[in-house]
CSV table of C-alpha atoms and ligand atoms in Angstrom, one decimal:
chain,number,residue,atom,x,y,z
A,1022,MET,CA,68.9,163.4,79.7
A,1023,SER,CA,67.2,160.3,78.3
A,1024,TYR,CA,66.4,157.2,80.4
A,1025,ILE,CA,66.1,154.1,78.6
A,1026,ASN,CA,63.6,151.2,80.3
A,1027,GLY,CA,64.0,153.3,83.6
A,1028,GLU,CA,67.6,152.8,84.0
A,1029,THR,CA,69.9,155.6,85.4
A,1030,PRO,CA,73.5,155.6,84.4
A,1031,LYS,CA,74.3,154.3,87.8
A,1032,SER,CA,72.1,151.4,87.6
A,1033,LYS,CA,73.2,150.7,83.9
A,1034,LEU,CA,76.5,150.4,85.3
A,1035,ARG,CA,75.3,148.2,88.3
A,1036,SER,CA,73.7,146.0,85.6
A,1037,ALA,CA,76.6,145.7,83.2
A,1038,ILE,CA,78.9,144.5,86.1
A,1039,VAL,CA,76.3,141.9,87.2
A,1040,ALA,CA,76.0,140.8,83.8
A,1041,ALA,CA,80.0,140.6,83.3
A,1042,LEU,CA,80.3,138.9,86.7
A,1043,LEU,CA,77.5,136.3,85.6
A,1044,ALA,CA,79.3,135.8,82.2
A,1045,ALA,CA,82.5,135.2,84.0
A,1046,VAL,CA,81.0,132.5,86.2
A,1047,ILE,CA,79.0,130.8,83.5
A,1048,PHE,CA,82.3,131.0,81.5
A,1049,TRP,CA,84.5,129.4,84.4
A,1050,ALA,CA,81.9,127.0,85.0
A,1051,ALA,CA,81.6,125.8,81.4
A,1052,LYS,CA,85.2,125.6,81.0
A,1053,ALA,CA,85.3,123.6,84.2
A,1054,TYR,CA,82.7,121.2,82.9
A,1055,ILE,CA,84.2,121.0,79.5
A,1056,SER,CA,87.6,120.3,80.8
A,1057,GLY,CA,85.7,117.6,83.3
A,1058,LEU,CA,84.6,115.7,80.3
A,1059,GLU,CA,87.2,116.2,77.8
A,1060,PRO,CA,90.4,117.2,79.4
A,1061,ILE,CA,93.2,117.7,76.8
A,1062,SER,CA,95.5,114.9,76.2
A,1063,ALA,CA,98.6,114.2,74.6
A,1064,GLU,CA,100.4,110.9,73.9
A,1065,ARG,CA,104.0,109.8,72.6
A,1066,GLU,CA,104.8,106.1,71.8
A,1067,SER,CA,108.4,104.6,71.1
A,1068,TYR,CA,110.2,101.9,71.1
A,1069,ARG,CA,112.7,102.3,74.0
A,1070,LEU,CA,114.5,100.1,76.6
A,1071,GLY,CA,113.8,97.1,74.3
A,1072,THR,CA,109.9,97.7,74.9
A,1073,VAL,CA,107.1,99.7,74.0
A,1074,VAL,CA,107.4,102.9,76.1
A,1075,ARG,CA,103.7,105.1,76.1
A,1076,LEU,CA,103.5,108.3,77.9
A,1077,THR,CA,100.0,109.8,78.2
A,1078,VAL,CA,99.5,113.2,80.0
A,1079,TRP,CA,96.4,115.4,80.7
A,1080,GLY,CA,96.0,119.0,81.0
A,1081,GLU,CA,95.0,122.4,79.7
A,1082,ASP,CA,97.6,123.5,77.8
A,1083,LYS,CA,98.5,121.5,74.7
A,1084,THR,CA,101.8,122.9,74.0
A,1085,ALA,CA,103.0,122.6,77.4
A,1086,LEU,CA,102.0,118.9,77.6
A,1087,ASP,CA,103.8,118.6,74.0
A,1088,HIS,CA,106.9,120.0,75.6
A,1089,ALA,CA,106.7,117.9,78.6
A,1090,LEU,CA,106.2,114.6,76.3
A,1091,ASP,CA,109.2,115.6,74.2
A,1092,ASP,CA,111.1,116.3,77.3
A,1093,SER,CA,110.5,113.1,78.8
A,1094,MET,CA,111.3,111.1,76.0
A,1095,ALA,CA,114.9,112.9,75.5
A,1096,GLU,CA,115.3,112.0,79.2
A,1097,ILE,CA,114.5,108.3,78.6
A,1098,THR,CA,116.9,108.1,75.6
A,1099,ARG,CA,119.8,109.8,78.0
A,1100,LEU,CA,119.2,107.4,80.8
A,1101,GLU,CA,119.1,104.5,78.5
A,1102,SER,CA,122.5,105.4,76.9
A,1103,LEU,CA,123.7,105.5,80.6
A,1104,PHE,CA,122.2,102.1,81.8
A,1105,SER,CA,122.0,99.8,78.8
A,1106,VAL,CA,124.1,96.8,78.4
A,1107,ASN,CA,123.5,96.9,74.8
A,1108,ILE,CA,125.0,100.5,74.4
A,1109,ALA,CA,129.1,100.1,74.2
A,1110,ASP,CA,129.9,103.2,76.0
A,1111,SER,CA,127.3,103.3,78.6
A,1112,ASP,CA,128.2,103.4,82.3
A,1113,ILE,CA,127.2,99.8,83.2
A,1114,SER,CA,128.9,98.6,79.9
A,1115,LYS,CA,132.2,100.6,80.9
A,1116,ILE,CA,132.0,99.1,84.5
A,1117,ASN,CA,131.2,95.6,83.0
A,1118,ALA,CA,134.2,95.9,80.3
A,1119,ASN,CA,136.6,97.1,83.4
A,1120,SER,CA,135.6,94.9,85.9
A,1121,GLY,CA,137.7,94.6,89.0
A,1122,GLN,CA,138.7,98.2,88.2
A,1123,PHE,CA,136.9,101.8,89.3
A,1124,VAL,CA,135.1,103.4,86.5
A,1125,GLU,CA,133.9,106.9,87.0
A,1126,VAL,CA,130.0,107.4,86.7
A,1127,SER,CA,127.4,109.6,86.5
A,1128,PRO,CA,125.3,110.8,89.5
A,1129,GLU,CA,122.3,109.0,88.0
A,1130,THR,CA,124.0,105.5,87.7
A,1131,LYS,CA,125.6,105.8,91.3
A,1132,GLU,CA,121.6,106.2,92.6
A,1133,VAL,CA,120.2,103.6,90.5
A,1134,LEU,CA,123.1,101.2,91.6
A,1135,ALA,CA,122.8,102.0,95.5
A,1136,LEU,CA,119.1,101.4,95.1
A,1137,ALA,CA,119.7,98.0,93.3
A,1138,VAL,CA,122.1,97.1,96.0
A,1139,LYS,CA,119.7,98.0,98.8
A,1140,ASN,CA,117.1,95.9,97.3
A,1141,ALA,CA,119.4,93.1,96.8
A,1142,ALA,CA,120.5,93.1,100.4
A,1143,MET,CA,116.9,93.5,101.5
A,1144,THR,CA,116.0,90.2,99.3
A,1145,HIS,CA,119.1,88.4,100.4
A,1146,GLY,CA,120.2,88.1,96.7
A,1147,ALA,CA,117.1,87.0,95.2
A,1148,PHE,CA,117.1,90.3,93.4
A,1149,ASP,CA,120.6,90.7,92.2
A,1150,PRO,CA,122.4,93.5,89.6
A,1151,THR,CA,125.2,91.4,89.2
A,1152,ILE,CA,123.3,88.5,87.4
A,1153,GLY,CA,124.9,90.1,84.0
A,1154,PRO,CA,127.0,86.7,83.5
A,1155,VAL,CA,123.7,84.3,83.9
A,1156,VAL,CA,121.5,86.7,82.0
A,1157,LYS,CA,124.2,86.3,79.1
A,1158,LEU,CA,124.7,82.9,79.0
A,1159,TRP,CA,121.4,82.0,78.6
A,1160,GLY,CA,120.4,84.7,76.1
A,1161,ILE,CA,116.9,84.7,76.8
A,1162,GLY,CA,114.8,87.2,74.5
A,1163,THR,CA,118.1,87.1,72.2
A,1164,LYS,CA,118.5,85.0,68.8
A,1165,ASN,CA,121.3,83.4,71.0
A,1166,ALA,CA,119.1,81.9,73.6
A,1167,ARG,CA,120.1,78.0,74.4
A,1168,VAL,CA,120.4,75.9,77.3
A,1169,PRO,CA,123.6,76.2,78.8
A,1170,SER,CA,125.9,73.0,80.1
A,1171,ASP,CA,125.7,72.5,83.9
A,1172,SER,CA,129.6,73.6,84.1
A,1173,GLU,CA,128.8,77.0,82.2
A,1174,ILE,CA,125.8,77.5,84.6
A,1175,ASN,CA,128.2,77.0,87.6
A,1176,ALA,CA,130.8,79.2,86.3
A,1177,ALA,CA,128.3,81.9,85.5
A,1178,ARG,CA,126.4,81.8,89.0
A,1179,ALA,CA,129.7,81.7,90.9
A,1180,LEU,CA,130.2,85.3,89.5
A,1181,VAL,CA,126.9,86.6,91.0
A,1182,ASP,CA,127.2,88.7,94.3
A,1183,TYR,CA,125.9,92.0,95.0
A,1184,ARG,CA,128.1,92.4,97.8
A,1185,LYS,CA,131.2,93.1,95.7
A,1186,VAL,CA,129.8,96.0,94.0
A,1187,SER,CA,131.9,99.2,95.2
A,1188,ILE,CA,130.6,102.7,95.0
A,1189,HIS,CA,133.0,105.3,96.2
A,1190,ASP,CA,132.8,109.1,96.1
A,1191,LYS,CA,135.9,111.3,95.7
A,1192,GLY,CA,136.3,114.9,95.3
A,1193,GLY,CA,132.6,115.2,93.9
A,1194,ARG,CA,133.0,112.4,91.5
A,1195,THR,CA,131.7,108.9,91.9
A,1196,TYR,CA,133.5,105.6,91.2
A,1197,VAL,CA,132.3,101.9,90.5
A,1198,ALA,CA,133.9,98.6,90.6
A,1199,VAL,CA,132.4,95.3,90.1
A,1200,GLY,CA,134.5,92.0,91.1
A,1201,LYS,CA,136.9,90.7,88.7
A,1202,GLY,CA,134.8,88.9,85.7
A,1203,GLN,CA,131.4,90.2,87.3
A,1204,SER,CA,129.0,92.3,85.2
A,1205,LEU,CA,126.1,94.3,86.2
A,1206,ASP,CA,122.4,94.0,84.4
A,1207,LEU,CA,120.1,96.5,85.5
A,1208,GLY,CA,117.2,94.9,83.4
A,1209,GLY,CA,115.3,93.9,86.6
A,1210,ILE,CA,115.2,97.5,88.1
A,1211,ALA,CA,116.2,100.4,85.7
A,1212,LYS,CA,112.8,100.7,83.7
A,1213,GLY,CA,111.3,101.3,87.3
A,1214,TRP,CA,113.9,104.0,88.2
A,1215,ILE,CA,113.3,105.8,85.1
A,1216,ALA,CA,109.5,105.4,85.5
A,1217,ASP,CA,110.1,107.6,88.8
A,1218,ARG,CA,112.3,110.0,87.2
A,1219,ILE,CA,110.0,110.6,84.4
A,1220,ALA,CA,107.1,111.0,86.9
A,1221,ALA,CA,109.1,113.7,88.5
A,1222,LEU,CA,110.2,115.2,85.9
A,1223,LEU,CA,106.2,115.9,84.5
A,1224,LYS,CA,105.4,117.0,88.1
A,1225,GLU,CA,107.8,119.4,87.6
A,1226,ARG,CA,106.2,120.8,84.6
A,1227,GLY,CA,102.9,120.9,86.1
A,1228,VAL,CA,101.7,118.1,84.9
A,1229,LYS,CA,98.9,116.6,87.3
A,1230,SER,CA,97.7,113.7,85.7
A,1231,ALA,CA,99.7,111.1,83.5
A,1232,ILE,CA,100.1,107.5,83.1
A,1233,VAL,CA,104.1,106.6,82.5
A,1234,ASP,CA,103.9,102.9,80.7
A,1235,LEU,CA,107.4,101.8,80.5
A,1236,GLY,CA,106.5,97.9,79.0
A,1237,GLY,CA,104.0,97.6,81.5
A,1238,ASN,CA,106.0,99.2,84.1
A,1239,ILE,CA,103.4,101.7,85.2
A,1240,TYR,CA,103.6,105.2,87.3
A,1241,ALA,CA,100.2,106.4,87.5
A,1242,LEU,CA,101.1,110.2,88.2
A,1243,GLY,CA,98.3,112.2,90.3
A,1244,GLU,CA,94.7,111.0,89.8
A,1245,SER,CA,92.8,110.4,86.8
A,1246,PRO,CA,91.8,113.5,84.7
A,1247,ARG,CA,88.4,113.1,85.8
A,1248,GLY,CA,89.5,113.7,89.5
A,1249,ARG,CA,89.4,110.0,90.7
A,1250,GLU,CA,91.8,107.3,91.5
A,1251,TRP,CA,93.3,105.3,88.3
A,1252,LYS,CA,91.8,102.1,87.9
A,1253,LEU,CA,94.7,99.8,86.7
A,1254,GLY,CA,94.5,96.4,85.2
A,1255,LEU,CA,97.1,93.8,86.2
A,1256,ARG,CA,97.8,91.6,83.4
A,1257,HIS,CA,96.5,88.3,83.3
A,1258,PRO,CA,99.5,85.7,83.4
A,1259,GLN,CA,97.5,83.2,81.2
A,1260,LYS,CA,95.8,85.2,78.6
A,1261,PRO,CA,96.8,87.4,76.0
A,1262,ARG,CA,98.4,90.8,76.1
A,1263,GLY,CA,95.6,93.3,77.1
A,1264,GLU,CA,93.4,90.7,79.3
A,1265,TYR,CA,93.4,91.5,83.3
A,1266,PHE,CA,92.8,89.1,86.1
A,1267,ALA,CA,92.2,92.1,88.9
A,1268,ALA,CA,92.2,95.9,89.1
A,1269,VAL,CA,93.7,98.0,91.6
A,1270,ASP,CA,92.5,101.7,92.3
A,1271,VAL,CA,95.4,104.1,92.7
A,1272,ALA,CA,96.6,107.7,92.8
A,1273,ASP,CA,100.3,108.8,92.4
A,1274,THR,CA,101.6,105.1,92.5
A,1275,SER,CA,103.6,102.6,90.5
A,1276,VAL,CA,102.3,99.2,89.5
A,1277,VAL,CA,105.0,96.7,88.2
A,1278,THR,CA,104.4,93.3,87.4
A,1279,SER,CA,106.7,90.6,86.6
A,1280,GLY,CA,105.8,87.3,84.8
A,1281,ALA,CA,107.5,84.3,83.4
A,1282,TYR,CA,105.2,84.9,80.2
A,1283,GLU,CA,107.2,87.9,79.3
A,1284,ARG,CA,110.5,86.5,77.4
A,1285,TYR,CA,111.2,82.9,77.1
A,1286,PHE,CA,112.4,80.5,74.8
A,1287,GLU,CA,111.1,76.6,74.7
A,1288,LYS,CA,113.6,73.9,73.8
A,1289,ASP,CA,112.5,70.4,74.2
A,1290,GLY,CA,108.9,71.0,75.5
A,1291,VAL,CA,110.4,73.0,78.3
A,1292,ARG,CA,110.2,76.7,78.8
A,1293,TYR,CA,113.0,78.7,79.8
A,1294,HIS,CA,111.9,82.1,80.9
A,1295,HIS,CA,114.1,85.5,81.6
A,1296,ILE,CA,113.6,85.9,85.7
A,1297,LEU,CA,116.9,84.1,86.9
A,1298,ASP,CA,117.4,82.5,90.4
A,1299,PRO,CA,120.9,83.9,91.4
A,1300,SER,CA,121.3,80.9,93.7
A,1301,THR,CA,120.9,78.2,90.6
A,1302,GLY,CA,122.1,80.4,87.5
A,1303,ARG,CA,118.9,79.0,86.0
A,1304,PRO,CA,115.3,80.4,85.3
A,1305,ALA,CA,113.4,80.6,88.6
A,1306,GLN,CA,111.7,77.3,89.7
A,1307,SER,CA,108.9,79.5,91.1
A,1308,ASP,CA,105.4,78.1,91.9
A,1309,LEU,CA,104.3,81.8,91.2
A,1310,ILE,CA,103.3,82.8,87.7
A,1311,SER,CA,102.9,86.2,88.0
A,1312,VAL,CA,104.0,89.0,90.8
A,1313,SER,CA,102.8,92.6,90.8
A,1314,VAL,CA,103.9,95.1,93.5
A,1315,ILE,CA,102.1,98.5,94.0
A,1316,SER,CA,104.5,101.0,95.6
A,1317,LYS,CA,105.0,104.9,95.7
A,1318,LYS,CA,108.4,104.1,94.3
A,1319,SER,CA,108.6,102.5,91.1
A,1320,ALA,CA,112.2,101.5,91.1
A,1321,ASP,CA,111.8,99.4,94.5
A,1322,ALA,CA,108.5,97.9,92.9
A,1323,ASP,CA,110.5,96.8,89.8
A,1324,ALA,CA,113.5,95.0,92.1
A,1325,LEU,CA,111.0,93.5,94.5
A,1326,CYS,CA,108.3,91.8,91.9
A,1327,THR,CA,111.6,90.1,90.3
A,1328,ALA,CA,112.7,89.0,93.3
A,1329,LEU,CA,109.5,87.9,94.9
A,1330,PHE,CA,109.1,85.7,91.7
A,1331,VAL,CA,112.2,84.0,92.4
A,1332,MET,CA,111.4,83.3,96.1
A,1333,GLY,CA,108.1,81.8,95.4
A,1334,LEU,CA,104.7,82.0,97.6
A,1335,ASP,CA,105.9,80.8,101.0
A,1336,ARG,CA,109.3,82.9,101.0
A,1337,SER,CA,107.3,85.8,99.5
A,1338,ALA,CA,104.3,85.6,102.3
A,1339,ALA,CA,107.1,85.6,105.2
A,1340,PHE,CA,109.1,88.4,103.6
A,1341,LEU,CA,105.9,90.4,103.0
A,1342,LYS,CA,105.2,89.8,106.8
A,1343,ARG,CA,108.4,91.6,107.8
A,1344,HIS,CA,107.8,94.5,105.2
A,1345,LEU,CA,104.3,95.6,105.8
A,1346,ASP,CA,105.0,98.9,103.8
A,1347,ILE,CA,105.3,96.5,100.7
A,1348,GLN,CA,101.5,96.0,98.6
A,1349,ALA,CA,101.8,92.9,96.6
A,1350,ALA,CA,99.5,90.6,94.6
A,1351,LEU,CA,100.8,87.0,93.8
A,1352,VAL,CA,99.4,84.7,91.4
A,1353,LYS,CA,100.1,80.8,92.0
A,1354,GLY,CA,100.4,78.7,89.3
A,1355,GLY,CA,98.0,75.5,88.9
A,1356,ASN,CA,95.0,76.2,91.1
A,1357,ASN,CA,95.4,80.3,89.9
A,1358,ALA,CA,94.9,81.3,93.5
A,1359,VAL,CA,95.8,85.0,93.9
A,1360,PHE,CA,97.2,86.2,97.4
A,1361,ILE,CA,97.2,90.2,98.3
A,1362,THR,CA,98.8,91.9,101.1
A,1363,PRO,CA,96.2,93.0,103.9
A,1364,ASP,CA,96.5,96.8,103.0
A,1365,LEU,CA,95.5,96.1,99.2
A,1366,LYS,CA,92.1,94.7,100.4
A,1367,GLY,CA,90.6,98.1,100.0
A,1368,CYS,CA,91.7,98.9,96.4
A,1369,PHE,CA,92.0,95.5,94.9
A,1370,LYS,CA,89.1,93.9,92.9
A,1371,LEU,CA,89.5,90.5,91.4
A,1372,THR,CA,87.8,90.5,87.8
A,1373,ASP,CA,88.8,86.9,86.8
A,1374,GLY,CA,85.8,85.1,88.4
A,1375,THR,CA,87.8,81.5,88.2
A,1376,MET,CA,90.6,82.7,90.4
A,1377,ALA,CA,90.3,82.3,94.4
A,1378,LEU,CA,91.2,85.4,96.3
A,1379,GLU,CA,93.4,85.0,99.5
A,1380,VAL,CA,94.5,87.8,101.8
A,1381,LEU,CA,97.9,87.1,103.2
A,1382,LYS,CA,98.1,87.2,107.2
B,1061,FAD,P1,111.7,92.1,85.4
B,1061,FAD,O1,111.1,90.7,86.3
B,1061,FAD,O2,111.7,93.3,85.9
B,1061,FAD,O3,113.4,91.8,85.1
B,1061,FAD,C1,113.7,90.7,84.6
B,1061,FAD,C2,115.1,91.0,83.9
B,1061,FAD,O4,116.0,91.6,84.9
B,1061,FAD,C3,115.8,90.1,83.3
B,1061,FAD,O5,115.5,90.2,81.5
B,1061,FAD,C4,117.3,90.3,83.5
B,1061,FAD,O6,117.7,91.3,82.5
B,1061,FAD,C5,117.1,90.7,84.7
B,1061,FAD,N1,117.0,89.7,85.9
B,1061,FAD,C6,116.8,88.3,85.7
B,1061,FAD,N2,117.0,87.9,86.8
B,1061,FAD,C7,117.2,88.9,88.0
B,1061,FAD,C8,117.4,88.6,89.2
B,1061,FAD,N3,117.0,87.6,90.0
B,1061,FAD,N4,117.9,89.8,89.7
B,1061,FAD,C9,118.0,90.9,89.2
B,1061,FAD,N5,117.8,90.9,87.8
B,1061,FAD,C10,117.6,90.1,87.2
B,1061,FAD,N6,116.1,94.3,75.7
B,1061,FAD,C11,116.2,94.3,74.4
B,1061,FAD,O7,115.9,93.4,73.9
B,1061,FAD,N7,116.8,95.1,73.7
B,1061,FAD,C12,117.5,96.3,74.1
B,1061,FAD,O8,118.1,97.0,73.5
B,1061,FAD,C13,117.3,96.6,75.6
B,1061,FAD,N8,117.5,97.6,76.2
B,1061,FAD,C14,117.3,97.8,77.6
B,1061,FAD,C15,117.7,99.1,78.3
B,1061,FAD,C16,117.9,99.2,79.4
B,1061,FAD,C17,118.3,100.3,79.9
B,1061,FAD,C18,116.8,98.5,80.1
B,1061,FAD,C19,116.5,98.7,82.0
B,1061,FAD,C20,116.1,97.4,79.6
B,1061,FAD,C21,116.4,97.1,78.4
B,1061,FAD,N9,116.1,95.9,77.6
B,1061,FAD,C22,116.6,95.4,76.2
B,1061,FAD,C23,115.6,95.0,78.3
B,1061,FAD,C24,113.9,94.6,78.7
B,1061,FAD,O9,113.3,95.5,78.3
B,1061,FAD,C25,113.7,93.5,79.6
B,1061,FAD,O10,112.8,92.7,79.2
B,1061,FAD,C26,113.2,94.2,80.9
B,1061,FAD,O11,114.3,95.1,81.3
B,1061,FAD,C27,112.8,93.1,81.7
B,1061,FAD,O12,111.9,94.0,82.3
B,1061,FAD,P2,110.5,92.9,82.9
B,1061,FAD,O13,109.3,93.7,83.4
B,1061,FAD,O14,110.1,91.9,81.9
B,1061,FAD,O15,110.9,91.9,83.9
B,1062,MG,MG1,111.9,94.0,88.1
């Protein structure tokens, strides 16, 4: 028997095992190091829901990420076909075309409508999904935008009342009716609801890091690919798109912002924006220029930031005092003061040094 370098077959085997184990440790360490620095990402961008939808996911398996993204985009298309007022055979269009009668709807439509009515009741109608007649009358964001007459506004406003939405279950099916002449518009909540759905779909597919961005309605899934909280910028209400006035550190949370700068038209030097006050039938005369809501549930964040915008600063502050579970950042016009709820203190950073920060009591 010949021995090389004084090794016995037994010690040779031991060395080989140690070398193999070492190689494995180095391989996994290197992999973790590389994936820590350069995780694989995949992205889809498309014009949906009347806005730019951008989904970005991070992980280790590119094929799985691509499948998850394709399925998410298909799901957004499917949900848009249920909720859009611009699609003639959507559930919402059918309800509106048959006002005063019950119409069978999908479980998804039932869910988003129930949530819309809940948020309407909670905000005493500052958010109201039956805003449809007022939205249609003003046509803000469409080529038919105009300033209606007072009598037209009063007639449309009289139709807005979420308490007349009936949701009825029978034999495993759901039927919805709105009052005669009423119409639903889910523009203030459906993007949020869809963001929640897409985040859940991605989680089911094992995705641990993702940004679901439905036209600025953001859901930051899990943690960032570096294993830290996401740092999300809050859009500056007075600067071009892409500029921020503050940043929030969040994980598995949604951040939604509503502002008067998003959709509007100007007539005789007056700006008419798309956040409408159900009590006046006109664009909300708010002293706020931007509202962000930070919440685990994007649908609630979406509806609530529309509602807080309508309420204005004082009513919002009183509302937020009664609902301590809601986190919000409110920007007041004029002096550009920023007001945040107490629990945001730890994760909110003002980046525009010209703005003053105040914590709501
Ligand atoms: P938010 O403040 O969240 O909502 C404002 C919108 O909500 C208004 O535009 C109005 O629709 C409604 N609203 C206004 N005031 C109130 C109130 N007090 N209470 C409740 N709701 C209110 N836009 C297009 O141009 N073309 C499309 O084809 C199109 N399709 C869409 C399909 C779906 C399913 C959805 C959800 C939206 C669609 N949009 C479309 C609308 C578009 O993306 C809107 O700009 C968007 O929904 C408004 O969101 P926001 O975040 O800017 O404002
Ligand atoms: Mg909204």
